[in-house]
Each structure stands twice: as structure tokens, then as C-alpha cells.
Short mmCIF file of C-alpha atoms in Angstrom, two decimals:
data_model
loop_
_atom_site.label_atom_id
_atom_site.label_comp_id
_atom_site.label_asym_id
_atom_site.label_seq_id
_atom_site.Cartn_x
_atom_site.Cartn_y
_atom_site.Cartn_z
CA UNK P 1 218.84 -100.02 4.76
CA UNK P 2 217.64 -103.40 3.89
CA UNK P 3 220.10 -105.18 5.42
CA UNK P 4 219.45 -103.50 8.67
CA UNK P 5 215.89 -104.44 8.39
CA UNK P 6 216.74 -107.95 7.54
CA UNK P 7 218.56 -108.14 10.64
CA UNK P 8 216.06 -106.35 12.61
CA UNK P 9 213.76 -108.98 11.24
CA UNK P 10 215.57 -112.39 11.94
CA UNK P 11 215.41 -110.80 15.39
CA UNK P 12 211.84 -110.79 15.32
CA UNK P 13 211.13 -114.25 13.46
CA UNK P 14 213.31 -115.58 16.29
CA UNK P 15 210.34 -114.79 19.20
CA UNK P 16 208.64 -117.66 17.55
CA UNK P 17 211.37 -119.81 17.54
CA UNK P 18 210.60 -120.73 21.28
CA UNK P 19 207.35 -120.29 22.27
CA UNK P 20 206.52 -118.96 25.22
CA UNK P 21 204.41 -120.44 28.38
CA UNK P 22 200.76 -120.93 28.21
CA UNK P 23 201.04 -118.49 31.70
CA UNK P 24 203.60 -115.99 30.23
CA UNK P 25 201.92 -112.66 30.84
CA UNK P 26 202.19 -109.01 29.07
CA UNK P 27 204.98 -107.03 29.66
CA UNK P 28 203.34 -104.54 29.20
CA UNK P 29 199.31 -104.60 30.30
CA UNK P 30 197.77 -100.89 29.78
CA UNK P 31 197.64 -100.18 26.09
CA UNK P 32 196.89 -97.04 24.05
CA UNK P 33 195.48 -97.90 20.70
CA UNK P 34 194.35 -95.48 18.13
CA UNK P 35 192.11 -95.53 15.43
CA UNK P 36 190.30 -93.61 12.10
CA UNK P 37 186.49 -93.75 12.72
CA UNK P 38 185.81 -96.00 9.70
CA UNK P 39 183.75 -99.33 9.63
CA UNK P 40 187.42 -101.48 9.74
CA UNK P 41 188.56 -100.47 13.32
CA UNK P 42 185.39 -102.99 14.03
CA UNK P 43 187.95 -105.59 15.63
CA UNK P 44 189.51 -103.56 17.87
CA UNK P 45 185.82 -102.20 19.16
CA UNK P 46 184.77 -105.61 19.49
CA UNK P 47 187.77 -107.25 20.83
CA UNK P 48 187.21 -104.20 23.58
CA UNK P 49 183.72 -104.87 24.16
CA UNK P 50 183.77 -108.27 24.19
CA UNK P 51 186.42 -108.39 26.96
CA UNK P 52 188.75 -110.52 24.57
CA UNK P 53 191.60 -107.64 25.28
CA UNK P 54 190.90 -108.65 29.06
CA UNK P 55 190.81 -112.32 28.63
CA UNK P 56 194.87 -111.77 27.43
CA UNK P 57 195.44 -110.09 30.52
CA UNK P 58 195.33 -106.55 28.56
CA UNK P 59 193.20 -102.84 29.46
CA UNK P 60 193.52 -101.33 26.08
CA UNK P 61 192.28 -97.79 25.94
CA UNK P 62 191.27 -97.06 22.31
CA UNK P 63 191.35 -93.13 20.76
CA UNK P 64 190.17 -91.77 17.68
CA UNK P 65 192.70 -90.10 15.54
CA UNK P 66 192.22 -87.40 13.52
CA UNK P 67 193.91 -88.25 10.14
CA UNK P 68 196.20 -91.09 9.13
CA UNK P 69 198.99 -88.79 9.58
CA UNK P 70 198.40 -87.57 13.30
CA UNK P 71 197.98 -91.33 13.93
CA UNK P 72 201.18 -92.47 12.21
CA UNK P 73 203.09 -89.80 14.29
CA UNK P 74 201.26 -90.98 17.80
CA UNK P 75 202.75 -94.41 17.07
CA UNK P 76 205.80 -93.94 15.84
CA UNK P 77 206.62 -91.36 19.41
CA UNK P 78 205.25 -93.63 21.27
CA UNK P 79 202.05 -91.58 22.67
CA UNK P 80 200.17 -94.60 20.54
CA UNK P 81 201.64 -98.34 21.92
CA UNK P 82 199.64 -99.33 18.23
CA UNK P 83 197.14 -98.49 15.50
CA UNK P 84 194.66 -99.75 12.86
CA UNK P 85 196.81 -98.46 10.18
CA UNK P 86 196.61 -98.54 6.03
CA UNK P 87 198.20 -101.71 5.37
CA UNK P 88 200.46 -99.26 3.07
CA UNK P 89 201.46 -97.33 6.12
CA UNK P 90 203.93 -99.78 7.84
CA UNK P 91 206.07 -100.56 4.09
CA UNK P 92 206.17 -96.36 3.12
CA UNK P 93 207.46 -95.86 6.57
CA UNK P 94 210.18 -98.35 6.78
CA UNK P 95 210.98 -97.95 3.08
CA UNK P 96 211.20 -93.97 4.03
CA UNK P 97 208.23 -92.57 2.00
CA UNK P 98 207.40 -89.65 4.41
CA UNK P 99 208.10 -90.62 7.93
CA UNK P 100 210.48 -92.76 7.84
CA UNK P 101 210.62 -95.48 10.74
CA UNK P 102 210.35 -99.45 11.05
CA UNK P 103 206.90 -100.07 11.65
CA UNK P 104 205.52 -103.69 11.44
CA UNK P 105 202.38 -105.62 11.47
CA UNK P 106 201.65 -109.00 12.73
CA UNK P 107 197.69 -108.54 12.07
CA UNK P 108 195.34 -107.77 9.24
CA UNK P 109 192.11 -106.08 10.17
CA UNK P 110 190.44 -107.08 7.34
CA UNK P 111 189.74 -107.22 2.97
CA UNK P 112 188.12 -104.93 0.89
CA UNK P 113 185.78 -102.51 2.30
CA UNK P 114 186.11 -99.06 0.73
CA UNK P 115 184.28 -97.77 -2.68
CA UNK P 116 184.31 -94.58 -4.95
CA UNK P 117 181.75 -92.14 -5.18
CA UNK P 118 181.03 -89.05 -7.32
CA UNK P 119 179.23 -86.36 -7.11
CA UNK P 120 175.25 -86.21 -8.68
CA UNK P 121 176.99 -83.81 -11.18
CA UNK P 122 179.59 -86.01 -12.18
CA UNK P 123 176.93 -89.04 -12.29
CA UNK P 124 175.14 -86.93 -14.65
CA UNK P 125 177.37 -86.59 -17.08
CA UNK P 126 178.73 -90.21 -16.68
CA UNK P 127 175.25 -92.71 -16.58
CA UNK P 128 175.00 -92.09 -20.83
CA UNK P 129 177.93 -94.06 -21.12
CA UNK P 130 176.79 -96.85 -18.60
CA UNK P 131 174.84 -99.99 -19.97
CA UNK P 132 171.87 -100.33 -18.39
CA UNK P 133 169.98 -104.11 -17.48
CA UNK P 134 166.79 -105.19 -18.07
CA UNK P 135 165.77 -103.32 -14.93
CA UNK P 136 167.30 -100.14 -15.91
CA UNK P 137 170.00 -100.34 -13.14
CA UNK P 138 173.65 -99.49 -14.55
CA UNK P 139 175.71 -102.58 -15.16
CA UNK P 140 178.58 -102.97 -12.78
CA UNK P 141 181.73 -103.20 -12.54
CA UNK P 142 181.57 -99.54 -14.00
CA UNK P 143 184.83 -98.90 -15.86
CA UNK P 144 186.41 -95.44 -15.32
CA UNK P 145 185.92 -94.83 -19.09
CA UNK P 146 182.62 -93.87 -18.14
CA UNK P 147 184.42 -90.74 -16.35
CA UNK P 148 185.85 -89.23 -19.54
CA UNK P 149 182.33 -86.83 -20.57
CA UNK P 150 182.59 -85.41 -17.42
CA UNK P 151 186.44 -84.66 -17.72
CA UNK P 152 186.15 -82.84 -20.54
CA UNK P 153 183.20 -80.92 -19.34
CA UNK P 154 185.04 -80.12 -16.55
CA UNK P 155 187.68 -78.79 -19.00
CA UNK P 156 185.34 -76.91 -21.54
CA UNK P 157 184.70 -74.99 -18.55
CA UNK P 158 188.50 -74.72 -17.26
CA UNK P 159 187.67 -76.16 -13.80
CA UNK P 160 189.72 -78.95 -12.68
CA UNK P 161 189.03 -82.03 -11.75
CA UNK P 162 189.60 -82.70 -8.24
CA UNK P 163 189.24 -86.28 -6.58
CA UNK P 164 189.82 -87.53 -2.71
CA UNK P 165 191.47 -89.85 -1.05
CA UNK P 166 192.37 -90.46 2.41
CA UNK P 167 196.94 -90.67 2.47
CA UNK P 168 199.27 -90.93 -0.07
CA UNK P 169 199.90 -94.73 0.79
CA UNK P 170 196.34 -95.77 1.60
CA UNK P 171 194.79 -98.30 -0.71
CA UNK P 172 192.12 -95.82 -1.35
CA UNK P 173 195.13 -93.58 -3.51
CA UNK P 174 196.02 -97.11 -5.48
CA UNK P 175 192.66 -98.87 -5.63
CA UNK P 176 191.49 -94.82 -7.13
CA UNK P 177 194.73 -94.43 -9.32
CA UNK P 178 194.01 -98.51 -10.45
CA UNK P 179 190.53 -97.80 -11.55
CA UNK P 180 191.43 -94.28 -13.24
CA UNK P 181 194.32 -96.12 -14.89
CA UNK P 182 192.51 -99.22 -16.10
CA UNK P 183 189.94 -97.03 -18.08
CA UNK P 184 192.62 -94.79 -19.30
CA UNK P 185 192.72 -91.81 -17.78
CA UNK P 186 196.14 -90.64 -16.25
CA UNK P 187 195.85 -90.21 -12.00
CA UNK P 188 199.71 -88.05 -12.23
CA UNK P 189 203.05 -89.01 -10.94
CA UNK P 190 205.42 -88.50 -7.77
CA UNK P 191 208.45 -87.89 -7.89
CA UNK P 192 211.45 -86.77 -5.35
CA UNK P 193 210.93 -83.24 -5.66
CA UNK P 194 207.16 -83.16 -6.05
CA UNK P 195 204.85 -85.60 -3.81
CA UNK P 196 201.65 -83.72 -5.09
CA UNK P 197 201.12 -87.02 -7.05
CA UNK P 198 199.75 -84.76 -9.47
CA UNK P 199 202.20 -84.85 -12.39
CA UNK P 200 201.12 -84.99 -15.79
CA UNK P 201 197.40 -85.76 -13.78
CA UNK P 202 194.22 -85.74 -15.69
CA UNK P 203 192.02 -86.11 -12.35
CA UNK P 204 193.62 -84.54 -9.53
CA UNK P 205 193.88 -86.59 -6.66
CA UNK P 206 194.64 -85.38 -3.06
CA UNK P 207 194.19 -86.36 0.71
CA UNK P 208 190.81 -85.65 2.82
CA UNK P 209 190.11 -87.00 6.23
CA UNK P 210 187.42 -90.15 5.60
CA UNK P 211 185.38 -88.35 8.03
CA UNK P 212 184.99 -85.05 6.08
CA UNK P 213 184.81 -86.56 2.65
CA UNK P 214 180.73 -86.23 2.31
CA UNK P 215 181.06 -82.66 3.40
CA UNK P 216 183.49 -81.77 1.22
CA UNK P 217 181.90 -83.31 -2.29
CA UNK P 218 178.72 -81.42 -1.14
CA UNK P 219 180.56 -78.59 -0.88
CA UNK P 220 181.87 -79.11 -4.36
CA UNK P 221 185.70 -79.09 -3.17
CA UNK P 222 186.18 -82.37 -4.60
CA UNK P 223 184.13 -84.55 -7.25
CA UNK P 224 184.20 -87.67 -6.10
CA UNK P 225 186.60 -89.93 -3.62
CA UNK P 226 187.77 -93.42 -2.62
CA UNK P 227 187.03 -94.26 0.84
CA UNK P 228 186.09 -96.98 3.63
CA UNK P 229 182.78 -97.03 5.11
CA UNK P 230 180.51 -95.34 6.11
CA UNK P 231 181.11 -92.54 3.98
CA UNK P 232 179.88 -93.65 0.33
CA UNK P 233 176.75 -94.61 2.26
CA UNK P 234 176.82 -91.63 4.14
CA UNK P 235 176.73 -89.69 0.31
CA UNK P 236 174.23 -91.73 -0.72
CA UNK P 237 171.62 -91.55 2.23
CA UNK P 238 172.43 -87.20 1.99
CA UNK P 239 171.82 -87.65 -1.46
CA UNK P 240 174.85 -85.85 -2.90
CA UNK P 241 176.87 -89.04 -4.96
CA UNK P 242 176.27 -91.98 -6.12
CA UNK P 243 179.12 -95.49 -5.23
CA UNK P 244 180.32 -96.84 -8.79
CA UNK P 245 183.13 -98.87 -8.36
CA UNK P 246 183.71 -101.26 -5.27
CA UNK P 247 187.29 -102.43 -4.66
CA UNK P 248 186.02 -105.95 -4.81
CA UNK P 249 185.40 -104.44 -8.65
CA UNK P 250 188.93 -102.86 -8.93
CA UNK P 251 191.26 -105.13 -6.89
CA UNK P 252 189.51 -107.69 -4.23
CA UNK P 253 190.48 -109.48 -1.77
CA UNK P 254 193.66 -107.62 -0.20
CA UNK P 255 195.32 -106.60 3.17
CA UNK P 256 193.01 -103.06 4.14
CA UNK P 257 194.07 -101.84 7.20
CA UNK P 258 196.94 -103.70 9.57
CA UNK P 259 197.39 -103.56 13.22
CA UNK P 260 200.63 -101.28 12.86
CA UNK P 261 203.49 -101.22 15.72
CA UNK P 262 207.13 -100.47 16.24
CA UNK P 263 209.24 -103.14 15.13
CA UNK P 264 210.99 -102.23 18.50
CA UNK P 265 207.94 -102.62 20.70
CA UNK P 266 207.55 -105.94 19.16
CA UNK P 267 210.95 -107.36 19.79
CA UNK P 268 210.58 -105.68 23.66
CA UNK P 269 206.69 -106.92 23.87
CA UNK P 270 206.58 -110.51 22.70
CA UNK P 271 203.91 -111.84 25.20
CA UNK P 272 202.24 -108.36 25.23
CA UNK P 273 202.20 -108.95 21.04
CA UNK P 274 200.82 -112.18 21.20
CA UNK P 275 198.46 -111.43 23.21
CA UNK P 276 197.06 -108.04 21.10
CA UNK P 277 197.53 -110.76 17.76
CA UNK P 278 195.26 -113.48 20.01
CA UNK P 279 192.45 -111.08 20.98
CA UNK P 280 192.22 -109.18 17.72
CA UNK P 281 191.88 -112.53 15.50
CA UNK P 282 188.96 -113.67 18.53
CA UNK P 283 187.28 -110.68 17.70
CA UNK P 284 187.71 -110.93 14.00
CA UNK P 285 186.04 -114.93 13.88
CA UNK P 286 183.15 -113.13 16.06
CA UNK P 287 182.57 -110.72 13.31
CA UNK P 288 182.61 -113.23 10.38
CA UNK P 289 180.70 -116.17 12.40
CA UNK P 290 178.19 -117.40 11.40
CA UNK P 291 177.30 -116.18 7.87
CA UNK P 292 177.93 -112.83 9.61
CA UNK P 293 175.02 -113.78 12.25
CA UNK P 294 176.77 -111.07 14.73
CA UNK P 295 177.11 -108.05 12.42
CA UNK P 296 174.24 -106.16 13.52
CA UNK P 297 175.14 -105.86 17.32
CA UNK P 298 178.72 -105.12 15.62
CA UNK P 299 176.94 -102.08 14.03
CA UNK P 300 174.96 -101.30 17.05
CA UNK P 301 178.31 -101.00 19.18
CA UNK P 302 180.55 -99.34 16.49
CA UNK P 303 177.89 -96.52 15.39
CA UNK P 304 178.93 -95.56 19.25
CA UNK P 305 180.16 -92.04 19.32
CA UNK P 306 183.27 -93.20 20.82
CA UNK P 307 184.04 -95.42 17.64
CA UNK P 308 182.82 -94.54 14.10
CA UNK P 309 180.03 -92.35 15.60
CA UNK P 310 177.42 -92.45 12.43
CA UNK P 311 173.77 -93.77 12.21
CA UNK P 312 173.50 -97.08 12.71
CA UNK P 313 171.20 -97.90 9.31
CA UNK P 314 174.13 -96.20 7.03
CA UNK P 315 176.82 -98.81 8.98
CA UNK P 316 174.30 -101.90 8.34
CA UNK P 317 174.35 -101.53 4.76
CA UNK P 318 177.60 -102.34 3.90
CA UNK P 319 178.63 -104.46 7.20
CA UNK P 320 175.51 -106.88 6.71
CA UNK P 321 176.19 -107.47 3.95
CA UNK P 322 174.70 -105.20 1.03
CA UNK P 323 175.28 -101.81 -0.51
CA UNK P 324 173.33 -99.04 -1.77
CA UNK P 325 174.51 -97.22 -5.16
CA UNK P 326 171.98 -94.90 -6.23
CA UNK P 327 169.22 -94.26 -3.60
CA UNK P 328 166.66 -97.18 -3.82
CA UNK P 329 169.36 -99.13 -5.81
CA UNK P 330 170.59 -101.97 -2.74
CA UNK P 331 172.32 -105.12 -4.05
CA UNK P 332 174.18 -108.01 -1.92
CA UNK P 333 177.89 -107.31 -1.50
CA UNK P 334 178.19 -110.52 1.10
CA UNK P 335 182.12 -109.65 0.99
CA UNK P 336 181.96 -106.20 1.12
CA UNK P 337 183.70 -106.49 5.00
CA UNK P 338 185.62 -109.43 5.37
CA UNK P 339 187.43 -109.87 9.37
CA UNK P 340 188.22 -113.35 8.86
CA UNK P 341 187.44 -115.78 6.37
CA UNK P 342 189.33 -116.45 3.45
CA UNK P 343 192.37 -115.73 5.85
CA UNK P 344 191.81 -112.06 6.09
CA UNK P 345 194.09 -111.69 9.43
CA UNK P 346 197.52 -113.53 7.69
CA UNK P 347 199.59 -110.81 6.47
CA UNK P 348 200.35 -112.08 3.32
CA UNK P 349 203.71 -111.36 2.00
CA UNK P 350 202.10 -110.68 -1.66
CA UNK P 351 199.67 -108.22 -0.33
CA UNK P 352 202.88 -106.13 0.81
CA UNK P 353 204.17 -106.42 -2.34
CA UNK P 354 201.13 -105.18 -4.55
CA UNK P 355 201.38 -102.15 -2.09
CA UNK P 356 204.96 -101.74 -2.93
CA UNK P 357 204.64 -102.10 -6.68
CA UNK P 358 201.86 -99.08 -6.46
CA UNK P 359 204.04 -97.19 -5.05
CA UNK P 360 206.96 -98.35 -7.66
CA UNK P 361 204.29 -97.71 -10.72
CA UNK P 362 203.27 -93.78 -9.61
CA UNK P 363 206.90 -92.75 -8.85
CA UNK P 364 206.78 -92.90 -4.79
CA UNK P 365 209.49 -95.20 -4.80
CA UNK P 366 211.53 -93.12 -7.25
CA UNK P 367 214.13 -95.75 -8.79
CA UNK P 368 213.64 -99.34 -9.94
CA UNK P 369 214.23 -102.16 -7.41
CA UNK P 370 214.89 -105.83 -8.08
CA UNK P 371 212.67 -108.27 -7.06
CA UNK P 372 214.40 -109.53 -4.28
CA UNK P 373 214.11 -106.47 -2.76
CA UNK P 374 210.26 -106.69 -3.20
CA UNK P 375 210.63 -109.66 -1.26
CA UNK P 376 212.87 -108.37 1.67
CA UNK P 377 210.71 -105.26 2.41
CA UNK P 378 207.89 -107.06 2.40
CA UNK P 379 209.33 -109.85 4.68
CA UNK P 380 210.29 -106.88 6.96
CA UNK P 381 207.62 -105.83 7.64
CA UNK P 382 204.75 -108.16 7.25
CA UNK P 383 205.64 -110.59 10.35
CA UNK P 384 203.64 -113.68 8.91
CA UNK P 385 205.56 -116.06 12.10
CA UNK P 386 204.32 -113.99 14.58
CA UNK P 387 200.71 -114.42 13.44
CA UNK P 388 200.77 -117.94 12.92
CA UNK P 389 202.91 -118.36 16.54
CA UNK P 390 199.59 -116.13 18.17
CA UNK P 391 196.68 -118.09 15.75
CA UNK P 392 198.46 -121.75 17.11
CA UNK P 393 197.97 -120.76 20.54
CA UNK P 394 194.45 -120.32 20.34
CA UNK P 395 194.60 -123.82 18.29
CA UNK P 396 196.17 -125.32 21.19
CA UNK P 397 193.76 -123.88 23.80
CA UNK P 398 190.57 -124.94 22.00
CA UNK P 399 189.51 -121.13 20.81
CA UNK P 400 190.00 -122.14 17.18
CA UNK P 401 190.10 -124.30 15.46
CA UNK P 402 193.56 -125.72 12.78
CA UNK P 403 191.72 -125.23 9.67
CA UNK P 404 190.96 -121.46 10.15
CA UNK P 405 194.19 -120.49 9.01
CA UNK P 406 196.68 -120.90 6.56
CA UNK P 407 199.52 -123.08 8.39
CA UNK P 408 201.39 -124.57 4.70
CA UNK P 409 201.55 -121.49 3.30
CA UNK P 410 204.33 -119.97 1.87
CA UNK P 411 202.93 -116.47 2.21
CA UNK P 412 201.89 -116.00 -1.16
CA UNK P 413 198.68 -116.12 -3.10
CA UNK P 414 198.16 -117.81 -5.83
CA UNK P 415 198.56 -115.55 -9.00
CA UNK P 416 195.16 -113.67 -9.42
CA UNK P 417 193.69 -111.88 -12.79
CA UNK P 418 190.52 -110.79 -11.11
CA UNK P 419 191.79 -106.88 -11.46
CA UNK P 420 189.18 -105.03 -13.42
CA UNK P 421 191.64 -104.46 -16.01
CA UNK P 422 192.07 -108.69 -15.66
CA UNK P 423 196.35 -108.51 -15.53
CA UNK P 424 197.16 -111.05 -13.75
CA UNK P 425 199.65 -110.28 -10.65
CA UNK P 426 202.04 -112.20 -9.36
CA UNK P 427 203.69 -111.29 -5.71
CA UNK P 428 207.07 -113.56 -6.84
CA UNK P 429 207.87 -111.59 -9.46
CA UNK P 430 206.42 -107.61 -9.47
CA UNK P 431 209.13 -106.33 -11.90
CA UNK P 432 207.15 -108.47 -14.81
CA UNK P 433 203.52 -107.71 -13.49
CA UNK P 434 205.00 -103.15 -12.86
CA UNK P 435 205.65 -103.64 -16.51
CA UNK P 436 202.61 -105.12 -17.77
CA UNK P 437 200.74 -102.11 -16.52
CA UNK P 438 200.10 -99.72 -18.81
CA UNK P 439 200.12 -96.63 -17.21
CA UNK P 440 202.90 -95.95 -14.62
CA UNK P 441 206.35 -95.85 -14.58
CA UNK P 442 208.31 -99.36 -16.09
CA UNK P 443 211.86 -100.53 -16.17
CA UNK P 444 214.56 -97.96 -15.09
CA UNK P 445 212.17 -94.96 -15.29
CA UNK P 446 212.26 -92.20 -13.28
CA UNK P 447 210.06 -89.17 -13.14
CA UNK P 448 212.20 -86.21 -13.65
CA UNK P 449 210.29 -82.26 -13.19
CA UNK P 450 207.53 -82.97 -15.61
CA UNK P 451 208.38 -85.90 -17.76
CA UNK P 452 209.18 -89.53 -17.56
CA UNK P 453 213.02 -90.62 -18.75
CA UNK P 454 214.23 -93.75 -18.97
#
């Protein structure tokens, strides 16, 4: 399997090798792009509105999807030419977690941007364990400790307790099973015969469309959930939860969501892909100019009903730049939606390989893999060249400028500790940093029925 993608992937690197004519034009020119209506498919509503899509000789048509699934399917059949995917999705597909097909991404949409929220029930029983400052306010980052009254309330009373997320591979599931794990309780196991990803679980996690999470806490379905905007804000201005961990608490400053395509429609499509890469990066330095000068109209146009189709004063209080936790309780979150600084749009090969090493730790990839192979996934799928090939042309034609992007990179970070559990993670070597964790599966283990051997 690897090999194959390695070829499959030489093939790609080698579009950049010569690069094409300032008037090469899209093979392809009418696009179908889908999206989830969350505050991250910004770019592509902006790159539509501001005609940047035109400009690259493209008439992109964007459509809603209804869950990450339905939208993974669209692209993969072709009924979808591309997507604002999970940055996960691309790596479980090619990998063959669910679906299984090579799907790649030139493009990050942007960093951080999602947040967990529980129910006024579960806040209840959790704010006794929170420090307060000398305002009163709880003291964040808010470990998951904090949860542990209300688990074993929920258990004096023999109800479970049931979380959300929004797919199996969405950083929502890892950033939720990173926070649970770094305060020590237990978010359960996959394995090949089970994908619940509810073995040996304390909280039970499972999936719920972003757009029906606030609906289904009030309903009492679920307890609380990790999600993008605008639905923590959504809970808060209904009044039914309360935000109390941010991912720039549990794990900043990562690949979110990914332009997603078939590695085949990129080795057919080069102009057509550089083009798409060119317009979407535009559109993300318009959303970050500026000390974030144009995120308002951003909110006006993506509160559209056509886009993420919520009030526009929910949207503006995480895309401008703050964030409401309790009702009344606002603080400044400047970073809560990066689209482009700190290099949001490269497609770091580290970021891929955090992803993979969640999937590793909870048993979705079932057996231990060397590190190499780490590496060659995550070099298969995020296509680092063909960014930098699409962000040079716009260097060249005076749309941006050199030192916007990361040209000397090697495609890895520099090691971070900034986790809220404060392990430090390396993307050269994630066999050391999988067994530094401790919870999750390490070394040669394998989840096997119920229990862990190895």
C-alpha cells in the first residue's frame, strides 16, 4: 500500500518540477465544492465572493453537505470535484480507516477553531472543582479532572455518560479524547472488530452533525461535545452549556480542516489545482489582514443561509476575535480562527503525523507502525510542493508577498510542549512521543475484544 502511494506521490511532486505558464489555464473551469456549515469553510465563501475563484479563471459552485461522511462520499465519486474536509479525513482514507481511497490536500483552511461545551448540568457539578480569580471567573485552561464529580454522579444514578463529536477522524474526536485523557479519564478504544471507539470508555464518545449538536445537549442526548464554531456559541447564547476548554488550551496551533481532493484529480488537474491552491490562500490573507480588520464583513457574508446560516452576533464572537464561556463571561481569544498567519495554509508534514499518531494511540490504526511509515503517509498525502509551487506564483505576480510563507522549511515544526498535559511532540519521531502518552495504546499493542495485549 505504501509503496503504491509513494509512487502515486513522486507523480504528483513531479507537477512542480516544471512549472507551468503564467497563461496556462484550468482544465477543468466549473467546479463543485462542498462544505459543513461551520465558521472554517470561511475561505472558500470568501474566495467565492470576492471573485478570487474568477480571477483563476474558475466558476466554483459551493454546496452544503450534510455530515462529514455524505461529503467524503460526494468527493471520493466524483459528484464533489473537492471539499473543506477534517484535516484527518484525507490520511484515514488513504491509510483505509473507513472509506478507503487516496485523497490529498494541497491547502489548509485554517488552525484551531473548535471548543468543548457541557451541558448547565454537567457545569454544575464541575465549577466546585474549578479555581476561581479574583473576579470570580473560573481559571482556564480547565483540566478535564474537573469532569470526574459529574461522572460519578452520572454513575450513582446508572446513566451513562454520553459526549459528541463530529467523525471518527475529526480533530474534534482527538482534541476531546486529548483533553479527557490528559485529566485522566479513559475516552475507550477501537479496534478491528469494534469502531464504537467505546472500549473500556469512561465518557462515551460518538458522532453528531456540528449543526445539530446544540439541539441535541438540550435535549439531553448528549452532555457535552467538541465542535467548530458557531455551535459552543450557539449553546451559550440558548443558554444550555457553558465552553471550557479551547483547543488552543488542549493542542494549538494545528492543521483544522484541509481542502481535500482525489489524488487522481490532482495529477489530471494541475493548472485547475493551482489555481483552487492560488485563490483559496488570496482569500485566506483577506481574512487575517489587517489585525483581522475584514472579519466582520466575513461574518456578515458567511452567517448567509447559503453558508453557515446562523446569527451573525453568535459568528462575531469567536471570528473577531473573542469568546464567550458562561453568558456575560467574554474574553479575547485573538487566535481563536487563524486563515493565514503563522503559516496556517502549509500543510505541514507534522500536523499529518499528530493526526496519525491519534489514530495509532486509540486503536484506529490497529498495529504498530515504524516511523518511517509515519513519514511516508504523511508525505502522501499532505502535498507541501504543490502549495509552495501555487503560494510562489502569487510571489511572482505581486499578490504576496516572499515572507508570507514558509519557503526553507523542511515541513516540520519545531518540537512543541504547549499540550495541556505539556508532552512535548515531535513529528520526526511519533513512536517515542505514542509512548510517552499515558493513556492509549504503546509499543506492539493491540486492542483485542475488550482488553489491551501486548
Amino acid at each position: 500500500m505504501i509503496r503504491k502511494l509513494l509512487m502515486t506521490t513522486s507523480a504528483l511532486a513531479a507537477m512542480t518540477a516544471a512549472p507551468l505558464q503564467a497563461d496556462s489555464f484550468p482544465e477543468i473551469e466549473d467546479l463543485t465544492l462542498g462544505f459543513i456549515k461551520l465558521t472554517d469553510m470561511a475561505p472558500l465563501a470568501i474566495a467565492y465572493e470576492k471573485g478570487f475563484f474568477e480571477d483563476e479563471g474558475l466558476f466554483v459552485t459551493l454546496e452544503a453537505q450534510a455530515n462529514w461522511k455524505v461529503l467524503l462520499d460526494g468527493v471520493i465519486d466524483g459528484n464533489l470535484h473537492g471539499a473543506h474536509m477534517l484535516a484527518g479525513q484525507p490520511l484515514a482514507a488513504t491509510i483505509g480507516f473507513g472509506t478507503e481511497a487516496h485523497i490529498v490536500t494541497p491547502f489548509v483552511m485554517d488552525l484551531n477553531g473548535n471548543a468543548t461545551t457541557v451541558s448547565n448540568e454537567v457545569w454544575d457539578l464541575m465549577r466546585p472543582a474549578i479555581p476561581s480569580d479574583a473576579d470570580g471567573r473560573p481559571v482556564h485552561p480547565i483540566s478535564a479532572e474537573a469532569l470526574r464529580p459529574a461522572l460519578e454522579a452520572f454513575a450513582d444514578q446508572g446513566r451513562p455518560f454520553n459526549m459528541g463529536m463530529v467523525f471518527p477522524v475529526s480533530t474534534h474526536n482527538f482534541e476531546l479524547r486529548y483533553w479527557l485523557a490528559a485529566g485522566g479519564i479513559h475516552p475507550g478504544f477501537y479496534s478491528a472488530d469494534n469502531i464504537s471507539g467505546q472500549i473500556g470508555a469512561e465518557a462515551l464518545l460518538s458522532v453528531t452533525p456540528p449543526p445539530q449538536m446544540p439541539a441535541t445537549l438540550e435535549a439531553g442526548t448528549i452532555s457535552g461535545y467538541t465542535v467548530g464554531e458557531p455551535w459552543n456559541q450557539q449553546a451559550v447564547a440558548m443558554g444550555i452549556g457553558v465552553p471550557v476548554a479551547t483547543d488552543l488550551d488542549i493542542f494549538a496551533t494545528r492543521a483544522e480542516k484541509v481542502l481535500g481532493l482525489r489524488a487522481d484529480f490532482v495529477e489530471e488537474n494541475p493548472n485547475t489545482v493551482r489555481a483552487l491552491t492560488r485563490a483559496l490562500i488570496r482569500a485566506a490573507m483577506w481574512l487575517d489582514a489587517d489585525d483581522n480588520a475584514n472579519r466582520d464583513e466575513a461574518v456578515q457574508i458567511i452567517s448567509r443561509p447559503n453558508y453557515v446560516g446562523a446569527d451573525p452576533e453568535v459568528l462575531a464572537n469567536s471570528m473577531t476575535g473573542t469568546f464567550e464561556y458562561e453568558q456575560g463571561d467574554v474574553r479575547p481569544v485573538p487566535d481563536f480562527n487563524v486563515f493565514f498567519r503563522y503559516n496556517a495554509n502549509y500543510p505541514y508534514l507534522s500536523d499529518a503525523v499528530w493526526y496519525l499518531t491519534q489514530m495509532r494511540r486509540w486503536g484506529q490504526i490497529t498495529e504498530a507502525q515504524s516511523d518511517e511509515w509515519f513519514a511516508d503517509v504523511a508525505e502522501s498525502v499532505f502535498l507541501a510542493d504543490l502549495f509552495m509551487d501555487a503560494a510562489q506564483s502569487l510571489v511572482d505576480d505581486g499578490l504576496a508577498p516572499a515572507d508570507a510563507f514558509p519557503f526553507d522549511t523542511d515541513g516540520y515544526r519545531a518540537v512543541v510542549d504547549h499540550a495541556i498535559d505539556g508532552i512535548p511532540f515531535d513529528g520526526r519521531t511519533p513512536n517515542d512521543y505514542i509512548d510517552s502518552l499515558p493513556i492509549g495504546l504503546k509499543g506492539d499493542q493491540r486492542v483485542m475484544g475488550t482488553e489491551v495485549q501486548g
